[in-house]
XYZ file of C-alpha atoms in Angstrom:
222
model
C 155.944 122.266 161.053
C 156.233 119.100 158.888
C 153.864 116.268 159.160
C 155.284 113.305 161.115
C 154.702 109.966 159.416
C 154.753 107.279 161.925
C 155.584 103.504 161.331
C 152.475 101.738 160.211
C 150.732 104.955 158.966
C 148.433 105.069 155.856
C 149.171 107.790 153.311
C 146.633 108.341 150.461
C 147.204 110.356 147.339
C 143.967 111.366 145.506
C 143.023 113.696 142.786
C 142.941 113.603 138.936
C 145.093 112.105 136.251
C 148.342 113.770 137.387
C 148.040 111.594 140.575
C 146.282 108.574 138.907
C 149.132 108.343 136.321
C 148.017 104.788 135.109
C 147.846 103.384 138.700
C 145.440 100.455 137.647
C 148.256 99.311 135.140
C 150.826 99.412 137.824
C 151.903 96.508 139.952
C 151.517 98.192 143.332
C 148.526 100.431 142.357
C 150.569 103.657 142.701
C 150.861 104.418 139.270
C 153.949 105.894 137.324
C 154.097 109.517 138.790
C 154.958 111.410 141.989
C 153.196 109.079 144.412
C 155.529 106.100 143.250
C 158.534 108.445 143.642
C 157.506 109.637 147.085
C 156.972 105.985 148.189
C 160.183 104.806 146.728
C 162.245 107.795 148.221
C 160.485 107.353 151.526
C 161.347 103.781 151.718
C 165.013 104.426 150.835
C 165.305 107.028 153.568
C 163.074 105.490 156.284
C 163.318 101.597 156.156
C 162.497 101.646 159.902
C 159.153 103.441 159.243
C 157.159 101.339 157.011
C 154.094 103.089 155.354
C 151.021 101.796 153.494
C 150.737 104.005 150.324
C 147.502 104.165 148.576
C 146.463 106.068 145.317
C 142.732 106.849 144.417
C 143.365 109.339 141.837
C 141.132 108.980 138.571
C 141.782 110.696 135.448
C 139.318 113.485 134.458
C 138.126 114.078 137.934
C 136.923 117.319 139.179
C 136.042 118.288 142.778
C 132.482 117.266 142.195
C 133.752 113.798 140.968
C 135.857 113.444 144.088
C 132.808 114.434 146.295
C 130.763 111.618 144.746
C 133.163 108.890 145.626
C 134.876 110.381 148.655
C 133.306 108.149 151.236
C 133.923 104.848 149.601
C 137.383 105.878 148.156
C 138.845 107.860 150.924
C 137.162 108.208 154.251
C 136.428 104.399 154.546
C 140.075 103.746 154.273
C 140.633 105.867 157.416
C 144.098 107.139 156.127
C 146.448 108.964 158.576
C 147.675 111.406 155.870
C 145.606 112.463 152.702
C 147.397 114.505 149.735
C 144.981 115.890 147.466
C 145.749 117.373 143.912
C 142.730 118.582 142.147
C 141.596 121.645 140.025
C 142.933 121.270 136.581
C 139.628 119.723 135.283
C 137.724 122.345 137.164
C 139.430 124.786 134.829
C 138.553 125.075 131.120
C 136.191 122.242 131.375
C 133.865 124.214 129.237
C 136.371 124.282 126.340
C 136.767 120.309 126.274
C 133.468 119.033 126.865
C 130.144 120.051 125.094
C 128.339 119.736 127.935
C 130.710 121.537 130.136
C 130.303 124.856 131.721
C 132.507 127.199 133.723
C 133.037 126.105 137.404
C 133.114 129.195 139.618
C 135.657 129.614 142.189
C 132.874 129.736 144.831
C 131.411 126.319 143.770
C 135.117 124.821 143.553
C 135.688 126.232 147.020
C 132.444 124.903 148.517
C 132.896 121.306 147.217
C 136.515 121.145 148.204
C 135.750 122.382 151.696
C 133.303 119.524 152.070
C 136.112 117.121 151.026
C 138.415 118.488 153.827
C 135.906 118.954 156.513
C 135.390 115.165 157.597
C 138.980 114.467 157.246
C 139.974 117.417 159.582
C 137.116 116.291 162.097
C 138.921 112.790 162.066
C 142.210 114.398 162.863
C 143.694 113.260 159.442
C 146.810 115.331 158.285
C 146.354 117.114 155.030
C 148.611 118.152 152.040
C 146.981 120.209 149.446
C 148.861 120.545 146.132
C 147.933 123.539 144.159
C 146.731 123.010 140.562
C 149.151 124.201 138.020
C 149.302 125.241 134.339
C 152.650 125.893 132.772
C 153.067 128.358 129.967
C 154.218 126.176 127.197
C 154.232 127.366 123.616
C 152.256 126.312 120.456
C 149.234 124.089 120.101
C 148.690 120.729 121.863
C 145.801 118.157 121.874
C 143.821 117.961 124.973
C 140.963 115.659 126.178
C 142.390 112.744 124.138
C 142.225 114.757 120.873
C 139.024 116.173 121.454
C 140.109 119.799 121.319
C 143.287 121.833 120.379
C 144.607 124.157 122.956
C 146.548 127.121 122.010
C 147.803 130.318 123.493
C 144.294 131.852 123.471
C 142.794 128.836 125.424
C 145.777 128.693 127.742
C 145.152 132.307 128.577
C 141.507 131.757 129.271
C 142.533 128.763 131.502
C 145.070 130.832 133.548
C 142.308 133.312 134.078
C 140.020 130.568 135.391
C 142.615 128.841 137.346
C 144.165 131.599 139.346
C 141.218 132.232 141.705
C 141.041 128.476 142.168
C 144.646 128.401 143.257
C 143.732 131.032 145.915
C 141.059 128.949 147.227
C 143.445 126.022 147.767
C 145.534 128.374 149.477
C 142.933 129.750 151.705
C 141.735 126.185 152.583
C 145.129 125.117 153.520
C 145.105 127.915 155.881
C 141.549 127.197 157.241
C 142.503 123.420 157.923
C 146.125 123.917 159.116
C 147.147 121.859 156.114
C 150.604 121.675 154.535
C 150.567 123.406 151.125
C 152.551 122.369 148.228
C 152.946 125.604 146.026
C 153.217 123.564 142.869
C 152.098 126.390 140.514
C 154.797 128.782 141.763
C 157.402 126.045 141.881
C 156.869 125.131 138.241
C 156.832 128.767 137.183
C 160.328 129.104 138.856
C 161.725 126.005 137.451
C 160.429 126.953 133.937
C 162.397 130.022 134.161
C 165.657 128.455 133.295
C 164.626 125.320 131.434
C 161.567 126.112 129.561
C 158.173 124.983 130.705
C 157.996 122.045 128.406
C 160.793 120.431 130.247
C 158.407 119.863 133.158
C 155.164 119.351 131.512
C 155.071 118.987 127.794
C 151.390 119.807 127.436
C 151.473 122.421 130.287
C 149.351 120.283 132.506
C 150.641 116.626 132.897
C 154.194 116.332 134.263
C 157.089 114.906 132.542
C 159.394 112.358 134.566
C 161.445 115.272 135.773
C 158.161 117.152 136.740
C 156.925 114.286 138.707
C 160.343 114.067 140.322
C 160.063 117.909 141.375
C 156.599 117.224 142.778
C 157.925 114.323 144.768
C 160.723 116.202 146.115
C 158.447 119.134 147.177
C 156.079 116.721 148.822
C 158.788 114.858 150.775
C 160.063 118.388 152.240
C 156.479 118.405 153.833
C 156.864 115.421 155.869
C 159.400 113.996 158.216
């Protein structure tokens, strides 16, 4: 069952930098990534169903950061649909920040659950996007040049991320949310083109990567 987006609905995207995508520098506040592409494609397909689109993603956010601002940035807007993509900063944080530490999957799950519970209670439709990590090659800068991430670090990140992806899938079942299986989608796409085509640093999508996310997102609504 897809989510039915009715005329006059408010749809909110939230999460980290992948969703943020320079939204504060954009004219409509949606940024330059998949939220903008979703809104544009929806408007083209459904001119008879106007929607208010909001983006409250903030670069660098982890689940605990979302939790700290959830009431003001999400709940108070009373959105009809909330789309969440978070987790990539909960993975490998200890390798990027001197004060960072490994975030156990159990802590990630408990915090994420606290985000979803009040939305579910309010009858909000939910779309959960899996965090993802593409198996790119070579060494890239991460954290604005704070660290160099190579094959070894990415292997550690993948070990850290996999249980968190399972958490998102589990919570999608618990709350009857739509799941966008982004990690698997990008793995499949990368098999023919190479992963860098979709996310040059393995984390932040290219324009093609954002287009893939938007197309997958739109398949979950009607």
